[in-house]
Short mmCIF file of N, CA and C in Angstrom, two decimals:
data_model
loop_
_atom_site.label_atom_id
_atom_site.label_comp_id
_atom_site.label_asym_id
_atom_site.label_seq_id
_atom_site.Cartn_x
_atom_site.Cartn_y
_atom_site.Cartn_z
N MET Q 1 -11.59 -22.96 -35.64
CA MET Q 1 -12.09 -22.76 -34.51
C MET Q 1 -12.71 -23.52 -33.54
N ARG Q 2 -12.18 -24.07 -32.18
CA ARG Q 2 -12.64 -25.13 -31.48
C ARG Q 2 -13.48 -24.20 -30.56
N VAL Q 3 -14.92 -24.41 -30.16
CA VAL Q 3 -15.95 -24.45 -29.62
C VAL Q 3 -15.92 -25.15 -28.31
N HIS Q 4 -16.28 -25.02 -27.49
CA HIS Q 4 -17.03 -25.86 -26.40
C HIS Q 4 -17.61 -25.55 -25.30
N SER Q 5 -18.48 -26.51 -24.63
CA SER Q 5 -19.22 -25.60 -23.10
C SER Q 5 -19.09 -26.74 -22.28
N THR Q 6 -18.80 -26.95 -21.20
CA THR Q 6 -19.14 -27.81 -20.28
C THR Q 6 -19.76 -27.78 -19.24
N ALA Q 7 -21.02 -28.55 -18.40
CA ALA Q 7 -21.22 -28.23 -17.42
C ALA Q 7 -21.32 -29.61 -16.75
N THR Q 8 -21.83 -29.39 -15.32
CA THR Q 8 -22.44 -29.79 -14.61
C THR Q 8 -23.60 -30.19 -13.92
N LEU Q 9 -24.68 -30.73 -14.15
CA LEU Q 9 -26.36 -30.63 -13.48
C LEU Q 9 -26.86 -31.15 -12.45
N ASN Q 10 -27.41 -30.86 -12.06
CA ASN Q 10 -27.96 -31.33 -11.23
C ASN Q 10 -29.15 -30.72 -10.89
N ALA Q 11 -30.34 -29.77 -11.62
CA ALA Q 11 -31.40 -29.18 -11.35
C ALA Q 11 -32.00 -29.77 -12.51
N GLN Q 12 -33.40 -29.10 -11.96
CA GLN Q 12 -34.21 -28.73 -13.59
C GLN Q 12 -34.09 -27.39 -13.98
N ASN Q 13 -34.21 -27.68 -15.26
CA ASN Q 13 -34.03 -26.19 -15.57
C ASN Q 13 -32.61 -25.62 -15.74
N THR Q 14 -31.57 -26.26 -15.59
CA THR Q 14 -30.48 -25.91 -15.88
C THR Q 14 -29.69 -26.64 -17.35
N TYR Q 15 -28.95 -25.75 -17.81
CA TYR Q 15 -28.25 -26.30 -19.23
C TYR Q 15 -26.89 -25.85 -19.52
N CYS Q 16 -25.70 -26.06 -19.87
CA CYS Q 16 -24.72 -25.38 -20.19
C CYS Q 16 -24.67 -24.40 -20.83
N ASN Q 17 -23.82 -23.47 -21.14
CA ASN Q 17 -23.99 -22.28 -21.86
C ASN Q 17 -24.05 -22.40 -23.26
N ASN Q 18 -25.41 -21.73 -23.94
CA ASN Q 18 -24.96 -22.04 -25.06
C ASN Q 18 -23.63 -22.06 -26.28
N VAL Q 19 -24.01 -22.14 -27.80
CA VAL Q 19 -22.47 -22.11 -28.50
C VAL Q 19 -23.62 -22.21 -29.85
N VAL Q 20 -22.87 -21.63 -30.69
CA VAL Q 20 -23.13 -21.18 -31.81
C VAL Q 20 -22.37 -21.97 -32.93
N ILE Q 21 -22.48 -22.88 -33.31
CA ILE Q 21 -21.94 -24.14 -33.80
C ILE Q 21 -22.52 -24.53 -34.95
N SER Q 22 -21.62 -25.38 -36.12
CA SER Q 22 -22.76 -25.67 -37.04
C SER Q 22 -21.10 -27.29 -37.35
N GLY Q 23 -21.46 -28.11 -38.80
CA GLY Q 23 -20.80 -28.91 -38.91
C GLY Q 23 -20.88 -29.68 -38.32
N TRP Q 24 -20.04 -30.86 -37.63
CA TRP Q 24 -20.29 -32.17 -37.10
C TRP Q 24 -19.72 -31.50 -35.88
N PHE Q 25 -20.34 -32.32 -34.81
CA PHE Q 25 -19.91 -31.59 -32.81
C PHE Q 25 -20.30 -32.91 -32.19
N ASN Q 26 -19.43 -32.71 -31.45
CA ASN Q 26 -19.96 -34.08 -30.16
C ASN Q 26 -20.32 -33.41 -29.42
N VAL Q 27 -21.52 -34.77 -28.74
CA VAL Q 27 -22.72 -34.03 -27.68
C VAL Q 27 -21.65 -35.68 -26.51
N SER Q 28 -21.61 -34.86 -25.60
CA SER Q 28 -21.20 -35.96 -24.69
C SER Q 28 -21.91 -35.82 -23.09
N VAL Q 29 -22.17 -36.81 -22.72
CA VAL Q 29 -23.31 -37.02 -21.24
C VAL Q 29 -22.64 -38.17 -20.96
N ARG Q 30 -22.11 -38.04 -19.11
CA ARG Q 30 -21.63 -38.60 -18.43
C ARG Q 30 -22.18 -38.23 -17.26
N GLY Q 31 -21.87 -39.51 -16.46
CA GLY Q 31 -22.55 -39.23 -14.99
C GLY Q 31 -23.64 -40.34 -14.66
N THR Q 32 -23.99 -40.23 -13.06
CA THR Q 32 -25.23 -40.93 -12.92
C THR Q 32 -26.50 -39.85 -12.61
N PHE Q 33 -27.47 -40.38 -12.97
CA PHE Q 33 -28.42 -39.31 -12.93
C PHE Q 33 -30.09 -40.01 -13.27
N ASN Q 34 -30.85 -39.35 -12.80
CA ASN Q 34 -31.96 -40.23 -13.07
C ASN Q 34 -33.05 -38.58 -13.81
N GLY Q 35 -33.04 -38.93 -15.16
CA GLY Q 35 -33.95 -37.76 -15.47
C GLY Q 35 -33.16 -37.99 -16.57
N THR Q 36 -33.72 -37.26 -17.81
CA THR Q 36 -33.65 -36.79 -19.16
C THR Q 36 -33.04 -35.57 -19.30
N VAL Q 37 -31.85 -35.65 -20.32
CA VAL Q 37 -31.02 -34.55 -20.29
C VAL Q 37 -31.33 -34.36 -22.18
N ALA Q 38 -31.98 -33.13 -22.41
CA ALA Q 38 -32.47 -32.61 -23.68
C ALA Q 38 -31.00 -32.09 -24.86
N LEU Q 39 -30.56 -32.12 -25.69
CA LEU Q 39 -30.10 -31.24 -26.49
C LEU Q 39 -31.27 -30.25 -27.34
N GLN Q 40 -31.15 -29.35 -27.58
CA GLN Q 40 -31.89 -28.47 -27.74
C GLN Q 40 -30.92 -26.94 -28.81
N ARG Q 41 -31.76 -26.93 -29.61
CA ARG Q 41 -31.62 -26.01 -30.88
C ARG Q 41 -32.31 -24.52 -31.27
N MET Q 42 -31.67 -23.85 -31.28
CA MET Q 42 -31.99 -22.08 -31.68
C MET Q 42 -31.83 -21.97 -32.90
N MET Q 43 -32.66 -21.65 -33.85
CA MET Q 43 -32.25 -21.31 -35.20
C MET Q 43 -31.72 -19.95 -34.99
N ASN Q 44 -31.06 -19.22 -35.87
CA ASN Q 44 -30.92 -18.11 -36.18
C ASN Q 44 -32.06 -17.24 -36.44
N GLY Q 45 -32.87 -15.83 -35.89
CA GLY Q 45 -34.08 -15.17 -36.03
C GLY Q 45 -34.70 -15.59 -34.88
N GLN Q 46 -34.66 -16.94 -34.23
CA GLN Q 46 -35.82 -17.81 -33.53
C GLN Q 46 -35.39 -17.10 -32.32
N ASN Q 47 -36.39 -17.10 -31.18
CA ASN Q 47 -35.84 -16.80 -29.40
C ASN Q 47 -36.56 -17.74 -28.55
N THR Q 48 -36.49 -18.81 -28.82
CA THR Q 48 -36.86 -19.99 -28.03
C THR Q 48 -36.09 -21.50 -28.35
N TYR Q 49 -35.89 -22.27 -27.76
CA TYR Q 49 -35.23 -23.69 -28.08
C TYR Q 49 -35.80 -24.71 -28.51
N ALA Q 50 -36.02 -25.46 -29.07
CA ALA Q 50 -36.77 -26.81 -29.21
C ALA Q 50 -35.77 -28.05 -29.10
N ASN Q 51 -36.21 -29.29 -28.47
CA ASN Q 51 -35.74 -30.38 -28.54
C ASN Q 51 -35.25 -30.73 -30.01
N VAL Q 52 -33.79 -31.52 -29.88
CA VAL Q 52 -33.89 -31.70 -31.45
C VAL Q 52 -33.35 -33.71 -31.01
N ALA Q 53 -32.43 -33.87 -29.46
CA ALA Q 53 -32.40 -35.59 -29.06
C ALA Q 53 -32.38 -35.14 -27.32
N THR Q 54 -32.66 -36.24 -27.11
CA THR Q 54 -32.85 -36.58 -25.53
C THR Q 54 -31.80 -37.71 -25.03
N TYR Q 55 -30.97 -37.80 -24.03
CA TYR Q 55 -30.78 -38.71 -23.29
C TYR Q 55 -31.20 -39.36 -22.24
N ASN Q 56 -30.99 -40.61 -21.96
CA ASN Q 56 -31.69 -40.99 -20.66
C ASN Q 56 -30.66 -41.81 -19.77
N ASN Q 57 -29.41 -41.84 -20.49
CA ASN Q 57 -27.96 -42.03 -19.91
C ASN Q 57 -26.72 -41.54 -20.44
N ALA Q 58 -25.72 -41.97 -20.01
CA ALA Q 58 -24.23 -41.38 -20.31
C ALA Q 58 -24.09 -41.95 -21.95
N THR Q 59 -23.88 -40.92 -22.35
CA THR Q 59 -23.73 -40.98 -24.12
C THR Q 59 -22.69 -39.95 -24.47
N GLU Q 60 -21.86 -40.90 -25.50
CA GLU Q 60 -20.96 -39.88 -26.75
C GLU Q 60 -21.82 -40.22 -28.42
N THR Q 61 -21.88 -39.27 -29.13
CA THR Q 61 -22.42 -39.26 -30.26
C THR Q 61 -22.22 -38.02 -30.46
N TYR Q 62 -22.07 -37.90 -32.39
CA TYR Q 62 -21.69 -36.97 -33.03
C TYR Q 62 -22.92 -36.05 -33.68
N ILE Q 63 -23.03 -34.87 -33.69
CA ILE Q 63 -24.35 -34.27 -34.48
C ILE Q 63 -23.82 -33.55 -35.71
N PHE Q 64 -24.57 -33.55 -36.71
CA PHE Q 64 -24.45 -32.69 -37.89
C PHE Q 64 -25.26 -31.34 -37.97
N GLU Q 65 -24.64 -30.22 -37.88
CA GLU Q 65 -25.61 -29.19 -38.24
C GLU Q 65 -24.98 -28.66 -38.96
N PRO Q 66 -26.12 -28.28 -40.45
CA PRO Q 66 -25.77 -28.31 -41.55
C PRO Q 66 -25.83 -26.94 -41.92
N GLU Q 67 -26.70 -25.66 -40.83
CA GLU Q 67 -27.12 -24.49 -41.31
C GLU Q 67 -25.78 -23.61 -40.52
N GLY Q 68 -24.97 -22.51 -40.45
CA GLY Q 68 -24.51 -21.78 -39.28
C GLY Q 68 -25.73 -20.73 -38.78
N GLN Q 69 -24.84 -20.16 -37.66
CA GLN Q 69 -25.52 -19.37 -36.96
C GLN Q 69 -26.50 -20.02 -36.03
N VAL Q 70 -26.69 -21.29 -35.30
CA VAL Q 70 -27.75 -22.15 -34.73
C VAL Q 70 -27.13 -21.89 -33.64
N GLN Q 71 -27.83 -22.30 -32.65
CA GLN Q 71 -27.26 -22.00 -30.70
C GLN Q 71 -27.57 -22.98 -30.24
N TYR Q 72 -27.40 -24.09 -30.02
CA TYR Q 72 -27.07 -25.62 -29.20
C TYR Q 72 -26.80 -24.99 -27.72
N ARG Q 73 -27.35 -25.98 -26.68
CA ARG Q 73 -27.48 -26.00 -25.20
C ARG Q 73 -28.32 -27.91 -25.26
N LEU Q 74 -27.19 -27.94 -23.77
CA LEU Q 74 -27.72 -29.47 -23.24
C LEU Q 74 -28.06 -29.28 -21.98
N GLY Q 75 -29.20 -29.76 -21.54
CA GLY Q 75 -29.28 -29.50 -20.02
C GLY Q 75 -30.64 -30.35 -19.91
N PHE Q 76 -30.96 -30.34 -18.27
CA PHE Q 76 -32.36 -30.57 -18.03
C PHE Q 76 -33.88 -29.71 -18.37
N PRO Q 77 -34.74 -30.04 -19.15
CA PRO Q 77 -36.10 -28.96 -19.20
C PRO Q 77 -36.64 -29.22 -17.89
N THR Q 78 -37.52 -27.99 -18.21
CA THR Q 78 -38.15 -28.35 -16.49
C THR Q 78 -38.99 -29.60 -16.39
N GLY Q 79 -39.12 -30.50 -15.58
CA GLY Q 79 -39.93 -31.62 -15.01
C GLY Q 79 -38.91 -32.65 -15.85
N ALA Q 80 -37.84 -32.47 -16.33
CA ALA Q 80 -37.17 -33.29 -16.46
C ALA Q 80 -35.67 -33.92 -15.41
N TYR Q 81 -35.47 -33.77 -14.33
CA TYR Q 81 -34.47 -34.26 -13.47
C TYR Q 81 -35.12 -34.63 -12.26
N SER Q 82 -34.57 -36.28 -11.73
CA SER Q 82 -34.97 -36.26 -10.40
C SER Q 82 -33.48 -36.05 -9.34
N SER Q 83 -32.60 -36.86 -9.77
CA SER Q 83 -31.31 -37.02 -8.78
C SER Q 83 -30.14 -37.23 -9.99
N GLY Q 84 -28.82 -36.90 -9.04
CA GLY Q 84 -28.00 -37.21 -9.52
C GLY Q 84 -26.95 -36.04 -10.12
N ASN Q 85 -26.13 -36.10 -10.78
CA ASN Q 85 -25.05 -35.32 -11.64
C ASN Q 85 -24.99 -35.74 -12.90
N ALA Q 86 -25.39 -34.77 -13.60
CA ALA Q 86 -24.37 -35.01 -15.46
C ALA Q 86 -23.54 -34.07 -15.89
N THR Q 87 -22.76 -34.60 -16.26
CA THR Q 87 -21.65 -33.52 -16.80
C THR Q 87 -21.70 -33.66 -18.40
N VAL Q 88 -22.38 -32.60 -18.69
CA VAL Q 88 -22.64 -32.75 -20.25
C VAL Q 88 -21.59 -31.91 -20.54
N ARG Q 89 -21.34 -31.77 -22.08
CA ARG Q 89 -20.41 -31.30 -23.03
C ARG Q 89 -20.65 -31.58 -24.20
N LEU Q 90 -21.01 -30.02 -25.23
CA LEU Q 90 -20.72 -29.82 -26.66
C LEU Q 90 -19.71 -29.64 -27.24
N SER Q 91 -18.93 -29.90 -28.33
CA SER Q 91 -17.66 -29.34 -28.57
C SER Q 91 -17.34 -30.02 -30.41
N ARG Q 92 -16.38 -28.83 -30.65
CA ARG Q 92 -16.04 -29.07 -32.16
C ARG Q 92 -14.62 -28.89 -32.22
#
């Protein structure tokens, strides 16, 4: 099953839609921006996200999630955005 979430972000405390994903998945951050995009994860049964990686410039990478029912999102946490646009995508 293919899952993905894409968004163009240009403000703090903004994220792509969260996706439930497991196994190998792609993390894409593109654009010209000043700030730190965070890859955040929320485990099943929890109600808060935690940073698992951060990106200060454009990147393409793969992440492996061994568990099921884990939610991920990409975005600018509060205080992590200065200027520009970041187009982010999570896909499998």
